[in-house]
Each structure stands twice: as structure tokens, then as C-alpha cells.
Amino acid sequence: MDIKLVALDLDDTLLNKSLIVSPRTREAIAQAIAKGVTVTVATGRMYSSALIYAKQLGLDVPLITYNGGLIRRVQSGETLYHMPVDEQVAQEVLALFRENSWYIQSYVDDILYVAEHNETSRYYERMTGIKAVALGDAFYTMAGAPTKMLALTGEDKMGEIESKIRSAFGDRLCIARSKATYLEMTHPDVNKGHALAFLAEKLHITREQVMAVGDSQNDLDMIQYAGWGVAMDNAAANVKAAAQAVTGHHDADGVAEAIEKFVLKK
């Protein structure tokens, strides 16, 4: 197995509970890059949020963001792929969330929009390092096709919301949980697996030469696509079942362990 491309999920994978990349993981990534391996991020986060970590790691590669809805280079900002949600579908989603008084945020042109600033939006801002733009009632009729829409709520309510969204939009959206309290909505053809396949082909790298590392439901497609899929120790059970290997916890340098073992072959 000769791995040439490594795709790393961010939250609960590359990032520890303090939302940083550990020194051991930084070193493992640097050694992989020095070996000629392309290391990228594959995340549900928006591009501008993922970019913060890519620059910290010295990456100059296309980043897979919005669960694969946008692939954009680090240094040049060149967009290689973009597949937003249909604008009419987005309007219907917003109307449903407004009707039920559910919280939702929308991402258009890599800008985060919300109806109003509240505890949820401020928590998300702190976590991602990105400021949200509050539009008031205009949020629910805003123009533009969003790259992603994200529902955030307590775990006790998420089941109900997910069920209703799948019932109403199951054939018009890709719907996936990235956390127990996060429901990600993108174009139906968008997922990390499709994005990783697109990037591998662009880089002339075969599927067998790809390693993907993740933990959540939105990582499942890329772990199934990759020639070598790796699940974190903290991953969901079905993600572990789909992987070829399970590495350490995200708070115990699991990504470093996977790179050292399968890429650097230490």
C-alpha cells in the first residue's frame, strides 16, 4: 500500500477537544508532506474556517469543504468544484424552519448567515472563528444558492427535525449528521466521497492510494471510497465497521498514529 493522498476530517478527528492540532500530529503531517504525500482537509466546515487550520499546517492544496460542496485551493483561492443547494429548495427549507421556530444557518458565497444572533450562533462563532451575518426576517427570503445549510439543536430535538427534513427533502438534499446536534444539508450529489474521488482524479492518484480518516456520519462516504479508510476510536459504530482500520481517539493523537503507521510506516 503506497498512500499518495490523505484526507482528514477536522472536528473530532484532526482537532482535539481544545480545537487544536497537537504537536505530534503536526509533525506527522509535515513528514508525510516531505515524503511527497498530499495531505488535505475534508470537512463539513466552510472554506474560510478550514483555511485557518490549513495555513497553520502549511498546506498548499485544494481543501474539501462543506462536506464536498466546495473544493478550493489554499493559496490561490481557485475554486475547483462547487455544487450549491438549489435556490428554490433552500427557500422551502428556510420556510419550514421558520414555521417551526427551529434554528438554522445558511452559507452563501462562503459567508455565514443567520436570522439573529443568539446563544447558538455565538457558540458556533467561537468554535469556528467565523463571524455570522444576522439578517433578521430577511434571512428567510434571502437570495442566492447556499453551499450548505446547517440545523443546530439539542440532541433530544434533532431526531424530530431530521425525520421531517428527510420526509420533505430526502430526494432533494444530502442530509447527514456531523455531530449529534448538527444536521448538514447540501446538494443531493454532494458528499465527501464524491469530492475525494474528484480530487484524486484531478491529482492523478488512484483510489487505492487514498487514505481517509474520520469519525462521523458525514465521513462515511469518503471512508468507503478510500482505498484505506480509517476510523477514529471515537467514531460512530457504523463508521468503524466501514473502515479498514481504527486508530486512536482524537484526544490521543489518533490522526498522528494513523499517518505514522500507514503512511510513514514507522
Short mmCIF file of C-alpha atoms in Angstrom, two decimals:
data_model
loop_
_atom_site.label_atom_id
_atom_site.label_comp_id
_atom_site.label_asym_id
_atom_site.label_seq_id
_atom_site.Cartn_x
_atom_site.Cartn_y
_atom_site.Cartn_z
CA MET A 1 0.00 0.00 0.00
CA ASP A 2 1.57 3.25 -1.21
CA ILE A 3 -0.56 6.17 0.01
CA LYS A 4 -0.28 9.38 -2.00
CA LEU A 5 -3.30 11.34 -0.76
CA VAL A 6 -4.54 11.70 2.83
CA ALA A 7 -7.90 13.33 3.58
CA LEU A 8 -8.55 14.32 7.20
CA ASP A 9 -11.82 15.33 8.78
CA LEU A 10 -11.45 18.29 11.14
CA ASP A 11 -13.77 18.17 14.14
CA ASP A 12 -13.29 15.18 16.46
CA THR A 13 -10.62 13.85 14.10
CA LEU A 14 -7.73 16.20 13.31
CA LEU A 15 -8.69 18.61 16.08
CA ASN A 16 -8.59 17.62 19.73
CA LYS A 17 -11.14 18.76 22.31
CA SER A 18 -9.36 22.13 22.53
CA LEU A 19 -9.86 22.55 18.77
CA ILE A 20 -6.15 22.49 18.02
CA VAL A 21 -3.81 20.18 16.11
CA SER A 22 -1.39 18.52 18.52
CA PRO A 23 2.40 18.86 18.05
CA ARG A 24 2.73 15.14 17.30
CA THR A 25 0.07 15.36 14.60
CA ARG A 26 1.67 18.45 13.07
CA GLU A 27 4.98 16.60 12.87
CA ALA A 28 3.42 13.51 11.31
CA ILE A 29 1.70 15.65 8.66
CA ALA A 30 4.94 17.52 7.94
CA GLN A 31 6.81 14.23 7.49
CA ALA A 32 4.12 12.90 5.16
CA ILE A 33 4.30 16.04 3.03
CA ALA A 34 8.11 15.82 2.95
CA LYS A 35 7.67 12.29 1.65
CA GLY A 36 5.64 13.64 -1.29
CA VAL A 37 2.18 12.80 0.07
CA THR A 38 -0.66 15.27 -0.49
CA VAL A 39 -2.43 15.95 2.82
CA THR A 40 -5.73 17.80 2.77
CA VAL A 41 -8.74 18.52 4.93
CA ALA A 42 -12.20 17.11 4.19
CA THR A 43 -14.69 18.86 6.44
CA GLY A 44 -18.26 19.99 6.78
CA ARG A 45 -16.95 23.39 7.80
CA MET A 46 -16.97 26.38 5.50
CA TYR A 47 -13.85 27.11 3.46
CA SER A 48 -12.81 30.20 5.44
CA SER A 49 -12.93 28.21 8.69
CA ALA A 50 -10.96 25.25 7.29
CA LEU A 51 -8.46 27.69 5.79
CA ILE A 52 -7.35 28.76 9.27
CA TYR A 53 -6.07 25.26 10.04
CA ALA A 54 -4.71 24.63 6.55
CA LYS A 55 -2.48 27.70 6.85
CA GLN A 56 -1.34 26.65 10.34
CA LEU A 57 -0.23 23.33 8.85
CA GLY A 58 1.43 24.95 5.84
CA LEU A 59 -0.83 23.19 3.36
CA ASP A 60 -0.98 24.43 -0.23
CA VAL A 61 -3.58 22.05 -1.61
CA PRO A 62 -7.26 22.01 -2.57
CA LEU A 63 -9.46 21.77 0.54
CA ILE A 64 -12.68 19.74 0.59
CA THR A 65 -15.19 21.87 2.49
CA TYR A 66 -18.96 21.94 3.09
CA ASN A 67 -18.94 18.11 3.06
CA GLY A 68 -17.67 18.25 -0.53
CA GLY A 69 -19.87 21.09 -1.76
CA LEU A 70 -16.83 23.30 -2.37
CA ILE A 71 -13.24 22.37 -3.26
CA ARG A 72 -10.93 25.37 -3.26
CA ARG A 73 -7.15 25.82 -3.17
CA VAL A 74 -5.43 27.34 -0.15
CA GLN A 75 -3.02 29.90 -1.57
CA SER A 76 -4.64 30.97 -4.84
CA GLY A 77 -8.25 30.60 -3.70
CA GLU A 78 -9.03 28.92 -7.03
CA THR A 79 -12.34 27.04 -6.97
CA LEU A 80 -12.09 23.58 -8.49
CA TYR A 81 -15.62 22.42 -7.72
CA HIS A 82 -18.80 23.99 -6.38
CA MET A 83 -22.24 22.39 -6.11
CA PRO A 84 -24.70 24.52 -4.09
CA VAL A 85 -28.22 23.65 -2.98
CA ASP A 86 -30.95 24.58 -5.46
CA GLU A 87 -32.21 28.04 -4.53
CA GLN A 88 -35.89 27.01 -4.57
CA VAL A 89 -35.17 24.04 -2.31
CA ALA A 90 -33.29 26.33 0.05
CA GLN A 91 -36.27 28.68 0.23
CA GLU A 92 -38.56 25.78 1.14
CA VAL A 93 -36.15 24.61 3.85
CA LEU A 94 -35.98 28.09 5.36
CA ALA A 95 -39.77 28.37 5.32
CA LEU A 96 -40.11 25.06 7.18
CA PHE A 97 -37.59 26.10 9.82
CA ARG A 98 -39.28 29.47 10.25
CA GLU A 99 -42.69 27.81 10.62
CA ASN A 100 -41.39 25.51 13.36
CA SER A 101 -39.14 28.09 15.07
CA TRP A 102 -36.10 25.84 14.55
CA TYR A 103 -32.59 27.27 14.38
CA ILE A 104 -30.83 27.13 11.01
CA GLN A 105 -27.88 28.88 9.40
CA SER A 106 -27.04 29.21 5.73
CA TYR A 107 -23.77 29.63 3.83
CA VAL A 108 -23.79 31.64 0.60
CA ASP A 109 -20.54 32.61 -1.16
CA ASP A 110 -18.61 31.39 1.91
CA ILE A 111 -20.41 33.83 4.20
CA LEU A 112 -22.31 32.56 7.23
CA TYR A 113 -25.83 33.95 7.59
CA VAL A 114 -28.29 33.67 10.47
CA ALA A 115 -31.63 35.25 11.29
CA GLU A 116 -30.38 36.70 14.55
CA HIS A 117 -27.51 36.45 16.95
CA ASN A 118 -28.27 34.21 19.90
CA GLU A 119 -26.56 31.70 22.16
CA THR A 120 -26.37 29.11 19.38
CA SER A 121 -24.86 31.44 16.78
CA ARG A 122 -22.36 32.81 19.28
CA TYR A 123 -21.30 29.29 20.27
CA TYR A 124 -20.75 28.45 16.60
CA GLU A 125 -18.75 31.64 16.06
CA ARG A 126 -16.46 30.79 18.97
CA MET A 127 -15.93 27.25 17.73
CA THR A 128 -15.19 28.12 14.09
CA GLY A 129 -13.56 31.52 14.39
CA ILE A 130 -16.06 32.92 11.87
CA LYS A 131 -18.48 35.80 12.42
CA ALA A 132 -22.10 35.33 11.35
CA VAL A 133 -24.09 37.97 9.49
CA ALA A 134 -27.56 38.45 11.04
CA LEU A 135 -30.26 39.46 8.54
CA GLY A 136 -33.38 39.48 10.68
CA ASP A 137 -36.57 38.41 8.86
CA ALA A 138 -34.81 38.96 5.53
CA PHE A 139 -32.81 35.79 6.27
CA TYR A 140 -35.82 33.64 5.43
CA THR A 141 -36.24 35.17 1.96
CA MET A 142 -32.59 35.79 1.13
CA ALA A 143 -31.48 35.29 -2.45
CA GLY A 144 -28.64 33.03 -3.52
CA ALA A 145 -27.97 29.31 -3.60
CA PRO A 146 -26.34 28.17 -0.34
CA THR A 147 -23.42 25.75 -0.45
CA LYS A 148 -24.76 24.28 2.81
CA MET A 149 -27.48 24.76 5.37
CA LEU A 150 -26.97 23.66 8.97
CA ALA A 151 -29.50 22.95 11.70
CA LEU A 152 -28.25 23.05 15.29
CA THR A 153 -30.34 21.96 18.24
CA GLY A 154 -30.32 19.75 21.31
CA GLU A 155 -29.87 16.05 20.76
CA ASP A 156 -33.38 15.43 22.10
CA LYS A 157 -34.96 17.51 19.30
CA MET A 158 -32.65 16.56 16.45
CA GLY A 159 -34.41 13.28 15.74
CA GLU A 160 -37.70 15.04 15.07
CA ILE A 161 -36.07 17.66 12.84
CA GLU A 162 -34.09 15.09 10.88
CA SER A 163 -37.18 12.95 10.35
CA LYS A 164 -39.20 15.87 8.99
CA ILE A 165 -36.37 17.08 6.76
CA ARG A 166 -35.83 13.61 5.31
CA SER A 167 -39.55 13.23 4.70
CA ALA A 168 -39.85 16.58 2.92
CA PHE A 169 -36.47 16.82 1.17
CA GLY A 170 -34.94 13.34 1.17
CA ASP A 171 -34.63 13.23 -2.63
CA ARG A 172 -33.58 16.88 -2.99
CA LEU A 173 -30.88 17.18 -0.34
CA CYS A 174 -27.98 15.20 1.01
CA ILE A 175 -28.72 15.06 4.74
CA ALA A 176 -26.10 13.94 7.24
CA ARG A 177 -25.19 14.39 10.87
CA SER A 178 -21.68 15.63 11.57
CA LYS A 179 -22.36 15.74 15.31
CA ALA A 180 -25.28 14.52 17.39
CA THR A 181 -26.62 18.07 17.39
CA TYR A 182 -25.63 19.12 13.83
CA LEU A 183 -27.71 18.31 10.75
CA GLU A 184 -25.94 19.19 7.50
CA MET A 185 -27.92 19.81 4.31
CA THR A 186 -26.22 20.03 0.92
CA HIS A 187 -26.96 19.34 -2.74
CA PRO A 188 -28.07 15.69 -3.19
CA ASP A 189 -24.97 14.88 -5.26
CA VAL A 190 -22.61 16.25 -2.61
CA ASN A 191 -20.71 14.14 -0.11
CA LYS A 192 -17.09 13.75 0.98
CA GLY A 193 -16.69 10.53 -1.00
CA HIS A 194 -17.61 12.15 -4.31
CA ALA A 195 -15.36 15.11 -3.53
CA LEU A 196 -12.43 12.90 -2.63
CA ALA A 197 -12.86 10.90 -5.85
CA PHE A 198 -12.93 14.18 -7.83
CA LEU A 199 -9.76 15.43 -6.14
CA ALA A 200 -7.91 12.13 -6.52
CA GLU A 201 -8.65 12.08 -10.25
CA LYS A 202 -7.55 15.72 -10.53
CA LEU A 203 -4.23 14.79 -8.88
CA HIS A 204 -3.86 11.58 -10.94
CA ILE A 205 -3.98 9.47 -7.78
CA THR A 206 -5.74 6.12 -7.76
CA ARG A 207 -8.40 5.17 -5.24
CA GLU A 208 -6.04 2.56 -3.78
CA GLN A 209 -3.53 5.33 -2.99
CA VAL A 210 -6.01 7.34 -0.90
CA MET A 211 -6.35 7.26 2.89
CA ALA A 212 -9.34 8.95 4.55
CA VAL A 213 -9.67 9.47 8.29
CA GLY A 214 -12.90 10.48 10.05
CA ASP A 215 -15.40 9.85 12.82
CA SER A 216 -18.92 10.92 11.88
CA GLN A 217 -21.78 10.05 9.56
CA ASN A 218 -20.68 12.68 7.06
CA ASP A 219 -17.29 10.90 6.86
CA LEU A 220 -18.79 7.55 5.94
CA ASP A 221 -18.78 8.10 2.15
CA MET A 222 -15.12 9.08 1.99
CA ILE A 223 -14.07 6.20 4.25
CA GLN A 224 -15.96 3.81 1.97
CA TYR A 225 -14.40 5.40 -1.14
CA ALA A 226 -10.79 5.44 0.06
CA GLY A 227 -8.52 2.50 -0.60
CA TRP A 228 -7.61 2.77 3.07
CA GLY A 229 -10.39 4.09 5.27
CA VAL A 230 -9.51 4.81 8.89
CA ALA A 231 -11.99 5.48 11.70
CA MET A 232 -11.14 7.30 14.89
CA ASP A 233 -11.51 5.45 18.17
CA ASN A 234 -14.28 7.95 18.99
CA ALA A 235 -16.07 7.26 15.69
CA ALA A 236 -19.65 6.08 15.31
CA ALA A 237 -20.06 2.30 15.23
CA ASN A 238 -21.09 2.16 11.54
CA VAL A 239 -18.10 4.33 10.57
CA LYS A 240 -15.77 1.91 12.35
CA ALA A 241 -17.49 -1.01 10.61
CA ALA A 242 -16.87 0.55 7.19
CA ALA A 243 -13.19 1.28 7.84
CA GLN A 244 -10.16 -0.90 7.15
CA ALA A 245 -8.58 0.22 10.41
CA VAL A 246 -9.38 2.01 13.65
CA THR A 247 -6.87 4.44 15.09
CA GLY A 248 -6.67 6.29 18.41
CA HIS A 249 -9.04 8.84 19.92
CA HIS A 250 -8.96 12.42 18.64
CA ASP A 251 -7.66 13.44 22.08
CA ALA A 252 -4.92 10.79 21.91
CA ASP A 253 -3.22 11.71 18.60
CA GLY A 254 -5.26 9.25 16.56
CA VAL A 255 -4.52 11.04 13.27
CA ALA A 256 -0.79 11.06 14.02
CA GLU A 257 -0.95 7.36 14.83
CA ALA A 258 -2.66 6.60 11.51
CA ILE A 259 -0.19 8.64 9.46
CA GLU A 260 2.81 7.17 11.26
CA LYS A 261 1.58 3.62 10.80
CA PHE A 262 0.07 3.62 7.33
CA VAL A 263 1.85 6.46 5.50
CA LEU A 264 5.25 6.78 7.16
CA LYS A 265 5.24 3.06 8.04
CA LYS A 266 7.05 3.52 11.31
#
